[in-house]
Short mmCIF file of N, CA and C in Angstrom, two decimals:
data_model
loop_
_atom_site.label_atom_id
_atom_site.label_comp_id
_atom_site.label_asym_id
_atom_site.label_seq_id
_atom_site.Cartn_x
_atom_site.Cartn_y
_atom_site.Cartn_z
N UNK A 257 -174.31 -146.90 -2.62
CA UNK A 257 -173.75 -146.49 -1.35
C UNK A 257 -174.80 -145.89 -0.43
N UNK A 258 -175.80 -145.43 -0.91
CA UNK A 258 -176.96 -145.20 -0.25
C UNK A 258 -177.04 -143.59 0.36
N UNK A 259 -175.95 -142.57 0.30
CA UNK A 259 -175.70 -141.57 0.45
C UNK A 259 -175.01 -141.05 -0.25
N UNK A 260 -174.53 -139.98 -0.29
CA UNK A 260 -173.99 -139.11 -1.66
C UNK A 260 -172.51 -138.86 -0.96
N UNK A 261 -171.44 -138.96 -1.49
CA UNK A 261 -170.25 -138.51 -1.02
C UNK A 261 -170.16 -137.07 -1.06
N UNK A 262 -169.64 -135.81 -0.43
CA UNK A 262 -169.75 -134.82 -0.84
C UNK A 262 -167.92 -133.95 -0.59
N UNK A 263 -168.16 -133.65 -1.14
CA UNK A 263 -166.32 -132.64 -1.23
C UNK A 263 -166.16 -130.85 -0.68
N UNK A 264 -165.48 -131.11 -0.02
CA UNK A 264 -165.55 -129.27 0.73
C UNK A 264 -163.94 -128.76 0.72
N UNK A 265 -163.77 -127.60 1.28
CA UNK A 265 -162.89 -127.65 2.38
C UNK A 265 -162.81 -128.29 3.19
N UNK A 266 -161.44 -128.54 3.81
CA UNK A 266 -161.81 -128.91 5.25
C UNK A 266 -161.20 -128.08 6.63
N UNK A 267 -161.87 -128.30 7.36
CA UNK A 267 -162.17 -127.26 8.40
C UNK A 267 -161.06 -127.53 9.84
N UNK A 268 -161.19 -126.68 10.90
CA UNK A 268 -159.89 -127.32 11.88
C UNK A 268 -160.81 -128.17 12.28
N UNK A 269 -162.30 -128.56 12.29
CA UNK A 269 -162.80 -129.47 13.68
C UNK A 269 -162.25 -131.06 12.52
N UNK A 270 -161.70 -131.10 11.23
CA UNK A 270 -161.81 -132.08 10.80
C UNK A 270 -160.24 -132.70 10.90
N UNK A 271 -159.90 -131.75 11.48
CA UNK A 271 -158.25 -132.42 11.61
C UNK A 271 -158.14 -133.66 12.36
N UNK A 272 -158.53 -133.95 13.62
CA UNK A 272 -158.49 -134.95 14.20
C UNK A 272 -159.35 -136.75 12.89
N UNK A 273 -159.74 -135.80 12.42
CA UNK A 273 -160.99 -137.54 11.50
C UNK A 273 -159.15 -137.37 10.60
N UNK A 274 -158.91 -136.56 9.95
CA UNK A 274 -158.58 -136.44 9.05
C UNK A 274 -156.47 -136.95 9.47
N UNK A 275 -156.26 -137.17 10.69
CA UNK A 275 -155.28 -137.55 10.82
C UNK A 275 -155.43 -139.23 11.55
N UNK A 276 -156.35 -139.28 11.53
CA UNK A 276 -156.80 -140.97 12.15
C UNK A 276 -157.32 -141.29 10.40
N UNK A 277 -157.38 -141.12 10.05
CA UNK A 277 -157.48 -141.51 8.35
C UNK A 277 -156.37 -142.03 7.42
N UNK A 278 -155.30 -140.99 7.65
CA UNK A 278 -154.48 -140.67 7.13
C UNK A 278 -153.47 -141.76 7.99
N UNK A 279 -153.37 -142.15 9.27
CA UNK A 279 -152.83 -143.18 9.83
C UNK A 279 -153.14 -144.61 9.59
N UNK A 280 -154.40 -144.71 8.97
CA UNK A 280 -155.25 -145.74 8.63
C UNK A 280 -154.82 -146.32 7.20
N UNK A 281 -154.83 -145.61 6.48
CA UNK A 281 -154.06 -145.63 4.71
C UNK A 281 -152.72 -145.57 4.47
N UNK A 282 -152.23 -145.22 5.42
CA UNK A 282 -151.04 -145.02 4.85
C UNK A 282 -149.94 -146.28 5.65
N UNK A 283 -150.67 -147.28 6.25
CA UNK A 283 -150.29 -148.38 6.86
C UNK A 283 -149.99 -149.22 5.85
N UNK A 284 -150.51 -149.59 4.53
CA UNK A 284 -150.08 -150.51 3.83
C UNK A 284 -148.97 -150.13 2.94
N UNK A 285 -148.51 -148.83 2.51
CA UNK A 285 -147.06 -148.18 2.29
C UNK A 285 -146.32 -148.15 3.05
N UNK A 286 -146.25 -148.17 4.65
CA UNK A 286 -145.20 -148.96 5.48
C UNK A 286 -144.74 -150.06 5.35
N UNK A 287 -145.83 -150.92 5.42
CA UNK A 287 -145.49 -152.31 5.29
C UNK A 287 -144.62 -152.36 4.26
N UNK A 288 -145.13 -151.35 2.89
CA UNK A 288 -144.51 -152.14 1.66
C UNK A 288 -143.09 -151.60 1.85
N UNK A 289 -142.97 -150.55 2.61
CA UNK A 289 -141.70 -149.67 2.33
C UNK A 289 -140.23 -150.51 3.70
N UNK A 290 -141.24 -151.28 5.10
CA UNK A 290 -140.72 -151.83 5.79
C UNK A 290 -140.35 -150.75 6.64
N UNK A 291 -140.99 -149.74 6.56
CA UNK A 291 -140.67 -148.84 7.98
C UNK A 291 -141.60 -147.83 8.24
N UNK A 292 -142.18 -148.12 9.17
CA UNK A 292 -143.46 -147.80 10.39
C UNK A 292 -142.88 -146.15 10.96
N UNK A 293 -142.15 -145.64 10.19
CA UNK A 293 -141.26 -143.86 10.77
C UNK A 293 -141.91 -143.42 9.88
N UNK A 294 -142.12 -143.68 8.89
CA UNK A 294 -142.76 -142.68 7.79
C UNK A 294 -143.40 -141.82 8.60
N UNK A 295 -143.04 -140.39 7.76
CA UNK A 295 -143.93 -138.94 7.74
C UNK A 295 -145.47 -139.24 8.38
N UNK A 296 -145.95 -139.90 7.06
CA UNK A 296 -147.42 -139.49 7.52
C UNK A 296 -148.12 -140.50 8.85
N UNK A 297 -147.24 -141.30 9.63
CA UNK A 297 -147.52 -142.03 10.41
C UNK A 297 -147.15 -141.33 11.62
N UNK A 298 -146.64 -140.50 11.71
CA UNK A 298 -146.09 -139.61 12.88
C UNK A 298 -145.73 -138.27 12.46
N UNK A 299 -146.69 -137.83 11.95
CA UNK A 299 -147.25 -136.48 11.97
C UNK A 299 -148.02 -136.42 12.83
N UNK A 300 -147.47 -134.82 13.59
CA UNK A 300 -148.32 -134.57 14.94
C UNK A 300 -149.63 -134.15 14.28
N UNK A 301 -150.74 -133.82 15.07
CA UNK A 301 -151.70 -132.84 15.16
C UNK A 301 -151.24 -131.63 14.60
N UNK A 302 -150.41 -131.16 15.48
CA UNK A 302 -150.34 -129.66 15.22
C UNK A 302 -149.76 -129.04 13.81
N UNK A 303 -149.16 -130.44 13.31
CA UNK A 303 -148.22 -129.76 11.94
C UNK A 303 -149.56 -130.19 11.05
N UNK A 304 -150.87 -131.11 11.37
CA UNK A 304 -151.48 -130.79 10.31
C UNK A 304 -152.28 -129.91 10.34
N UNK A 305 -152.67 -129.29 11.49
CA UNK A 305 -153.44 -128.18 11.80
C UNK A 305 -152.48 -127.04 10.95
N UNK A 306 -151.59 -126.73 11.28
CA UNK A 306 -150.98 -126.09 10.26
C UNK A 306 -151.14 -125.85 8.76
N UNK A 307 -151.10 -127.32 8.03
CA UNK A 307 -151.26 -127.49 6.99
C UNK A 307 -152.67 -127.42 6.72
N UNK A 308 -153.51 -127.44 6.90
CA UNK A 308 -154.84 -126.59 7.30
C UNK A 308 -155.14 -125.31 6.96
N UNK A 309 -154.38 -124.73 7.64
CA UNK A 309 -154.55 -122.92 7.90
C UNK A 309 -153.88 -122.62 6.81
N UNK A 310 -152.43 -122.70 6.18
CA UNK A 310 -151.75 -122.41 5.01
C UNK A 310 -151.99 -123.00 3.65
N UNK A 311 -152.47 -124.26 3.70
CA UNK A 311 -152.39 -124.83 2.15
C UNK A 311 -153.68 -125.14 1.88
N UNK A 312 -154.04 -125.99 0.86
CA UNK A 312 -155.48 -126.10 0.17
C UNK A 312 -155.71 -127.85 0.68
N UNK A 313 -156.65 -128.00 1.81
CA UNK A 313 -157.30 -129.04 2.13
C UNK A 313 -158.30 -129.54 1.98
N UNK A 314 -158.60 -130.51 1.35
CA UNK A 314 -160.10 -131.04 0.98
C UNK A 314 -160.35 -132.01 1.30
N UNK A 315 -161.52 -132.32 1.85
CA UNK A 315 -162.22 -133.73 2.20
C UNK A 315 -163.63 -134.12 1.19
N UNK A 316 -163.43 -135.77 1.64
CA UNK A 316 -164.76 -136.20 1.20
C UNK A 316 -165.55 -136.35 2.09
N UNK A 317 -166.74 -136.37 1.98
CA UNK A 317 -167.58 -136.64 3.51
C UNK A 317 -168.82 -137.64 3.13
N UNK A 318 -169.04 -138.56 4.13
CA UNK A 318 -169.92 -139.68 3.63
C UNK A 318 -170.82 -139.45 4.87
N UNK A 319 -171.95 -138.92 4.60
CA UNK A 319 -172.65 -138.32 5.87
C UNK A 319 -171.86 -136.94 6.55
N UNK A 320 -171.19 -137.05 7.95
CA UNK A 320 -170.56 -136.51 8.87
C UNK A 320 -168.88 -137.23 8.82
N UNK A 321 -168.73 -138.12 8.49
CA UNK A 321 -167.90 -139.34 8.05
C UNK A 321 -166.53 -138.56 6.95
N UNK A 322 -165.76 -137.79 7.44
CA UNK A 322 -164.48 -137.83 6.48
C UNK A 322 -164.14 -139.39 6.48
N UNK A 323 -163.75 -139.76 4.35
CA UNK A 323 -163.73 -140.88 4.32
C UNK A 323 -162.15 -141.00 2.84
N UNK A 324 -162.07 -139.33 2.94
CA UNK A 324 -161.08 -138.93 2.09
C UNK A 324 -160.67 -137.96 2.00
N UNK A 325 -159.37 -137.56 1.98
CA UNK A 325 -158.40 -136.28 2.23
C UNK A 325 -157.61 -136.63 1.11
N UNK A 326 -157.13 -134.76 0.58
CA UNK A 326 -156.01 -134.64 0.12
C UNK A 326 -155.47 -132.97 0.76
N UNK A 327 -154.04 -132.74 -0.04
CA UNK A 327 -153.52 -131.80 0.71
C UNK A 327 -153.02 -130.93 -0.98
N UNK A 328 -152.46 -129.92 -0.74
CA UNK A 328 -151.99 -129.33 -2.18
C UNK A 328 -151.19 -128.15 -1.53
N UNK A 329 -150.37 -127.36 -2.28
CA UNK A 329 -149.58 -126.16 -1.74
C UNK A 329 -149.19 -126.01 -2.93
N UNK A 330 -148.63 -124.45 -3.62
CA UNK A 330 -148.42 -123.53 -4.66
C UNK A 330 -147.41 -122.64 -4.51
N UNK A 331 -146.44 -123.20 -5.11
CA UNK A 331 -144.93 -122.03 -4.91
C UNK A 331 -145.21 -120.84 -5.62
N UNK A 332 -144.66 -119.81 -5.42
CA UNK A 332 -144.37 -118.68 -6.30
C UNK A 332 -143.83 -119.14 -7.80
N UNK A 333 -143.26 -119.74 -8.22
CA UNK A 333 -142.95 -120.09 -9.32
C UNK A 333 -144.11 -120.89 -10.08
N UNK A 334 -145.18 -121.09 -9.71
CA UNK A 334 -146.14 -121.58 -10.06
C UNK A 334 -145.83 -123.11 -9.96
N UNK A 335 -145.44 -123.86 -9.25
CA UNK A 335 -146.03 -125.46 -9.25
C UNK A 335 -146.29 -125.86 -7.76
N UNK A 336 -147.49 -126.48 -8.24
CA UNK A 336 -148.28 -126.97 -7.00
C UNK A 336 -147.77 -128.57 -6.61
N UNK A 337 -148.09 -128.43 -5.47
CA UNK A 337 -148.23 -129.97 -4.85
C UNK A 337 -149.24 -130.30 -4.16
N UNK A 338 -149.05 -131.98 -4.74
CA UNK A 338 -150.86 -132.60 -4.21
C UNK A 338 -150.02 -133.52 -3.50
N UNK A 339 -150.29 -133.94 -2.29
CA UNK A 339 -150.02 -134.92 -1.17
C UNK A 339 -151.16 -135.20 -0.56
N UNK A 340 -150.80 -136.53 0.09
CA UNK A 340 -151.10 -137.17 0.83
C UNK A 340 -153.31 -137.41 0.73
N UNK A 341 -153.11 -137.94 -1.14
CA UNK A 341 -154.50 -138.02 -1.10
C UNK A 341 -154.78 -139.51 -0.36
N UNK A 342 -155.83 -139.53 0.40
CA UNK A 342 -156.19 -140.37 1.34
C UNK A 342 -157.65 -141.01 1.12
N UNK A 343 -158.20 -142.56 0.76
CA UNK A 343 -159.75 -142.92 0.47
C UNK A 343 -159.65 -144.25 1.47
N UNK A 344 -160.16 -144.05 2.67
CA UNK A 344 -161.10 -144.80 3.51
C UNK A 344 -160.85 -145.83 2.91
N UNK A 345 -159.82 -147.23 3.27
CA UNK A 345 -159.97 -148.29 2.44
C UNK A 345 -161.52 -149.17 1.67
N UNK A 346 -162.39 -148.83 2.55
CA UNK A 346 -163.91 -149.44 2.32
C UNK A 346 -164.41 -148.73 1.06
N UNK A 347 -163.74 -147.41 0.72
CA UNK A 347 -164.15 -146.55 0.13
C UNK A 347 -163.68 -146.25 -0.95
N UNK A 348 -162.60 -146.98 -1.32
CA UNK A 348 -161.81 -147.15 -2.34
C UNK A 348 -162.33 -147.59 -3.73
N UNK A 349 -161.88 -147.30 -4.82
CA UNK A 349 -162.26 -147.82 -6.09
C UNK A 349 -163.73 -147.48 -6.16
N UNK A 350 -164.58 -146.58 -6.11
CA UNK A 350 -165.83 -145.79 -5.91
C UNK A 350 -165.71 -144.73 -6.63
N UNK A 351 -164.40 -143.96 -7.31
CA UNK A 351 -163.82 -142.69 -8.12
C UNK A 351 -164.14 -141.78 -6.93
N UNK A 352 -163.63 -142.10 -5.81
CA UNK A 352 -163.59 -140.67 -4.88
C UNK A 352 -161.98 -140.11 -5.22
N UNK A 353 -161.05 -141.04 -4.90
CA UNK A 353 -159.76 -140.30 -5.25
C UNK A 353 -159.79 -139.43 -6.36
N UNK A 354 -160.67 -140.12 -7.35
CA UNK A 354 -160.04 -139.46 -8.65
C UNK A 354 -161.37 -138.04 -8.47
N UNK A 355 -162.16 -138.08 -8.07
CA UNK A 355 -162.96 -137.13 -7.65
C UNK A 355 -162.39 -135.61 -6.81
N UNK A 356 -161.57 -136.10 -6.19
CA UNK A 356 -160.93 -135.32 -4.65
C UNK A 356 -159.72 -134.40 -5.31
N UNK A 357 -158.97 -135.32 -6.44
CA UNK A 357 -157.82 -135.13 -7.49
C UNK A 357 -157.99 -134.13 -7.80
N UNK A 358 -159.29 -133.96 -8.64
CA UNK A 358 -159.64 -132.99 -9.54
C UNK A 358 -159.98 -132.26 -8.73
N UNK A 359 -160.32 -132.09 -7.66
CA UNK A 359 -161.08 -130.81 -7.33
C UNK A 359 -159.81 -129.85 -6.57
N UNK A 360 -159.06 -130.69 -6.03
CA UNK A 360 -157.66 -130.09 -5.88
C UNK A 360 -157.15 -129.60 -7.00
N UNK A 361 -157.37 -130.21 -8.06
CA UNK A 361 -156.06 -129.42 -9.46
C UNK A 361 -156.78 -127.86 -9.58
N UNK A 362 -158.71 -127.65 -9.13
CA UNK A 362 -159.01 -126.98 -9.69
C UNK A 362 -158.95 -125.92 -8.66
N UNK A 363 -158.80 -125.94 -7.55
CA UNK A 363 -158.71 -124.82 -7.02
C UNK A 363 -156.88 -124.74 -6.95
N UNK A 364 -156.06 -125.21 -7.10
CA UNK A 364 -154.51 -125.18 -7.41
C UNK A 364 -154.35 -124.15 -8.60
N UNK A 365 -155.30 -124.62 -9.41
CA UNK A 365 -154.90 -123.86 -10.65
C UNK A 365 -155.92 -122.82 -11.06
N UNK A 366 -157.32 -122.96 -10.46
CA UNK A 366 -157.75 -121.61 -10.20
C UNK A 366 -157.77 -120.74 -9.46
N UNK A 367 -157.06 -121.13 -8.07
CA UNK A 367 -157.21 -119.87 -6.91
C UNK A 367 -155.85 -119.48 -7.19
N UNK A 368 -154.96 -120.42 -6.94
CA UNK A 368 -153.53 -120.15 -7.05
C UNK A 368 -152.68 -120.26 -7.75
N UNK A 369 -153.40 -120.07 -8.88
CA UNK A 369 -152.61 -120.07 -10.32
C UNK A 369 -151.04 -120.78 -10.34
N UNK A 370 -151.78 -122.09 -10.42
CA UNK A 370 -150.57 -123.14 -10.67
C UNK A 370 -150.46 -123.25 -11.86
N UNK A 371 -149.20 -123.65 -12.21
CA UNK A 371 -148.99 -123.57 -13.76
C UNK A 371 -148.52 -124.70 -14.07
N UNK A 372 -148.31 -125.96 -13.48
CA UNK A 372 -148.00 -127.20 -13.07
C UNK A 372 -148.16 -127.54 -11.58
N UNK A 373 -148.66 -129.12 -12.02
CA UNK A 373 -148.82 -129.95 -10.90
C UNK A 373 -148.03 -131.32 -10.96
N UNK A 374 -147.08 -131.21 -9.65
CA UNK A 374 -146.71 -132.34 -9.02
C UNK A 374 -146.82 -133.16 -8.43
N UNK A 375 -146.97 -134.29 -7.81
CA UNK A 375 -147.35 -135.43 -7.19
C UNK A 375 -146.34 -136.94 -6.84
N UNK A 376 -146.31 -137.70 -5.66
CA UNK A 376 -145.52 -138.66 -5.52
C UNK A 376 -146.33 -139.43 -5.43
N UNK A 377 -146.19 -140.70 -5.74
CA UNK A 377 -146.28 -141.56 -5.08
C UNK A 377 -145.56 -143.00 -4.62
N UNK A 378 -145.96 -143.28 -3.91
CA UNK A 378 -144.66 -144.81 -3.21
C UNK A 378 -144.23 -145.52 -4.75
N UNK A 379 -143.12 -146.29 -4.63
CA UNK A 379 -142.81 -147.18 -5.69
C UNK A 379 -143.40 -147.83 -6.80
N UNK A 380 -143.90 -148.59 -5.27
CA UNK A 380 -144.49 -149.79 -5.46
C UNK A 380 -146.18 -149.74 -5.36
N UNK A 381 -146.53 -148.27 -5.19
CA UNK A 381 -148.51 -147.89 -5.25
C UNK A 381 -149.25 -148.13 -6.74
N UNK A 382 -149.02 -149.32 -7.07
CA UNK A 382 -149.52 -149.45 -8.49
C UNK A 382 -150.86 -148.92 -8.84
N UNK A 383 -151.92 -149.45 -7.90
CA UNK A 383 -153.28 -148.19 -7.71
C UNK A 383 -153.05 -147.20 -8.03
N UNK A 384 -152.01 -146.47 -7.20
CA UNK A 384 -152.18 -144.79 -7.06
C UNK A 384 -151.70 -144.51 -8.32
N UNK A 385 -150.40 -145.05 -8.75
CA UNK A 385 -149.86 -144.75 -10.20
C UNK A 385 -150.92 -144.70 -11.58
N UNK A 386 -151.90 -145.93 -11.16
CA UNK A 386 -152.64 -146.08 -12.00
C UNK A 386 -153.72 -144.72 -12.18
N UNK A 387 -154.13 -144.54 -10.82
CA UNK A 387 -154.75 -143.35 -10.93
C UNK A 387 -154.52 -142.48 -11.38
N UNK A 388 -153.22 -141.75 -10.75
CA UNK A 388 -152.60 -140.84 -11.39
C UNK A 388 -152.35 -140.07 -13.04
N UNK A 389 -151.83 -141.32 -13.99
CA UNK A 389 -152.15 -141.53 -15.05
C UNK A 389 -152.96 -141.45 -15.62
N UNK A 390 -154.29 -142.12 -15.21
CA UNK A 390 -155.39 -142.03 -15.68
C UNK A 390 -155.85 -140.31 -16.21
N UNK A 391 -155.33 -139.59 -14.98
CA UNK A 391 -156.07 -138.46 -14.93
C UNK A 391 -154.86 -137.49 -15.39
N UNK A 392 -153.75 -137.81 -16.12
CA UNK A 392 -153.16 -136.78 -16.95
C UNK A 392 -152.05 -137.22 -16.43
N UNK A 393 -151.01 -137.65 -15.10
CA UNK A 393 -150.09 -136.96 -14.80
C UNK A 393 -149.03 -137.99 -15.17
N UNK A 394 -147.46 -137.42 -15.59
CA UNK A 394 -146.57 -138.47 -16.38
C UNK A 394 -145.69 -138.33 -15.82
N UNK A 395 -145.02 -139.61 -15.32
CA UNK A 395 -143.41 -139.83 -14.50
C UNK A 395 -142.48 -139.06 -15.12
N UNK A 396 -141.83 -138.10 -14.13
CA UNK A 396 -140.70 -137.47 -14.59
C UNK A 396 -139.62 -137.44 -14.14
N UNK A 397 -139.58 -138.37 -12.36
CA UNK A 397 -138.33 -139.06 -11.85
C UNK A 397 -138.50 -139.85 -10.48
N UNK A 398 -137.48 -139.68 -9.80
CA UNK A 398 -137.95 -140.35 -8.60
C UNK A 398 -137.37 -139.46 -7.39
N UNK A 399 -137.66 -139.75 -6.22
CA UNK A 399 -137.25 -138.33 -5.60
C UNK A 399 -136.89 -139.46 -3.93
N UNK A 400 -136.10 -138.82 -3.18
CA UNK A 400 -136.12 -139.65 -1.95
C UNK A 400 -136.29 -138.67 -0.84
N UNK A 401 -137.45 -139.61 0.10
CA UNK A 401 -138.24 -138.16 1.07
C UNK A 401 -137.34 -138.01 2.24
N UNK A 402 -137.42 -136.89 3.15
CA UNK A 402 -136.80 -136.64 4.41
C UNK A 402 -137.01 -137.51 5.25
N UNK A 403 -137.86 -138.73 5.10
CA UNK A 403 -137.76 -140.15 5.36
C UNK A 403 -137.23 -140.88 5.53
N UNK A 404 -136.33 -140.74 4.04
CA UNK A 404 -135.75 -141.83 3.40
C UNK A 404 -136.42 -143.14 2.20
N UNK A 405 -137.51 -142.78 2.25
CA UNK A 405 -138.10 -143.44 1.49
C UNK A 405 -138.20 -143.07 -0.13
N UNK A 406 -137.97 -144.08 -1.31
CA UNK A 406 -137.82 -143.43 -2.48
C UNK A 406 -139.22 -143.40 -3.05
N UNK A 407 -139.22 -142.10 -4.23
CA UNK A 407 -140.97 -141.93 -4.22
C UNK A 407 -140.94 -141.78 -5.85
N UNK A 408 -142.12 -142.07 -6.91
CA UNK A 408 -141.91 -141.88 -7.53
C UNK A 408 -142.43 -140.45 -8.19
N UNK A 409 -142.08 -139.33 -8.59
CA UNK A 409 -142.53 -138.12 -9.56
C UNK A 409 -143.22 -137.96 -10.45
N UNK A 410 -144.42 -137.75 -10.20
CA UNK A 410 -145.44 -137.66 -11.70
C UNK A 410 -145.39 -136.18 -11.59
N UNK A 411 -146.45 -135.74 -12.66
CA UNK A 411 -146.35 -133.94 -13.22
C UNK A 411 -147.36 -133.55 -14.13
N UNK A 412 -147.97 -132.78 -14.51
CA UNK A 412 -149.01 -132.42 -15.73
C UNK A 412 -148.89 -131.15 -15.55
N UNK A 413 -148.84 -130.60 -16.51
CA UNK A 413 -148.94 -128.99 -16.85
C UNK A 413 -150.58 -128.66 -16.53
N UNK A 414 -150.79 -127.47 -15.61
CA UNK A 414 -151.84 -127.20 -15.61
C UNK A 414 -152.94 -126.75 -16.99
N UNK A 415 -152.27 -126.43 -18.17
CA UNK A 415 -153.39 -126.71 -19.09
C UNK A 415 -154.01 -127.74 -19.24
N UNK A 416 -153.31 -129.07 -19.27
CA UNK A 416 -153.84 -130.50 -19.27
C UNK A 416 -155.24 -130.29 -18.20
N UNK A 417 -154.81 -129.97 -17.67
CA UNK A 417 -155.95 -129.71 -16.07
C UNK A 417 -157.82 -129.79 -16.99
N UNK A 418 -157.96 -128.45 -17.77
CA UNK A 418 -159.23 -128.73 -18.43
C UNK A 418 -159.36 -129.79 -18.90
N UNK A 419 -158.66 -130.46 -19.91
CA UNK A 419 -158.75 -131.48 -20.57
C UNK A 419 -159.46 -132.92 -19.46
N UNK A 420 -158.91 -132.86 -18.18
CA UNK A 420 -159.10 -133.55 -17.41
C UNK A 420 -160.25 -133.84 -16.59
N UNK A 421 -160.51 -132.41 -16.24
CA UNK A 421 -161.52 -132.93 -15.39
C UNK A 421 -162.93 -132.74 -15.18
#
């Protein structure tokens, strides 16, 4: 690849890369789902700037280049959520997702002492499922979003977490 991918926080100046990204990827789960309303296709600015300031955001960066996002949040009861991980289609199958994954479980479960982690993904995201799996996490149902769209429920207990990553 000729440069090093690198993983941070991410910052407010990255909201704008990071919601033209996220519009970019998440186009072929419309298609599959047959409706262009989905959440992450019309999410404003401001609600991800939000999600920014309150929850745990991470990017990949290829140069200056966000080329991958994910999102995470931590209830009081201890279980976290990982959404809306996002890899630059060009950028795909490179182990950035599964790179970005982990680094989310680890500040989930080391800053904010998650004690489980949750995760969706579309139906029909055989990739993402695959990923998912790969890296610990096991279907535990299916859930239908404020969408309307049905999603499927994966989960791993944050001990699994070492084992993982």
């Amino acid at each position: 690849m000729g440069m090093s991918v690198t993983i941070s926080a991410a910052t407010e100046q990255d909201a704008e890369q990071i919601l033209k990204l996220q519009y970019l990827c998440y186009q072929s789960e419309a298609e599959l789902a047959g409706d262009y309303g989905i959440e992450p296709l019309t999410q404003p600015l401001d609600s991800l700037r939000a999600e920014l300031a309150e929850g745990t955001v991470l990017v990949a960066r290829l140069g200056q280049e966000v080329v991958a996002s994910v999102r995470g949040t931590a209830d009081a009861d201890g279980t976290a959520r990982i959404n809306k991980l996002i890899v630059h289609p060009r950028m795909q199958r490179h182990g950035i997702g599964a790179r970005l994954l982990r680094a989310a479980e680890a500040v989930l479960v080391g800053e904010r002492g998650a004690k489980r982690i949750q995760l969706h993904a579309g139906r029909r995201g055989g990739g993402n499922l695959r990923l998912y799996r790969s890296v610990g996490y096991e279907t535990v149902g299916t859930s239908e979003g404020d969408d309307g769209v049905t999603v499927t429920v994966l989960e791993k207990p944050a001990e699994t977490y070492a084992t993982t990553a």
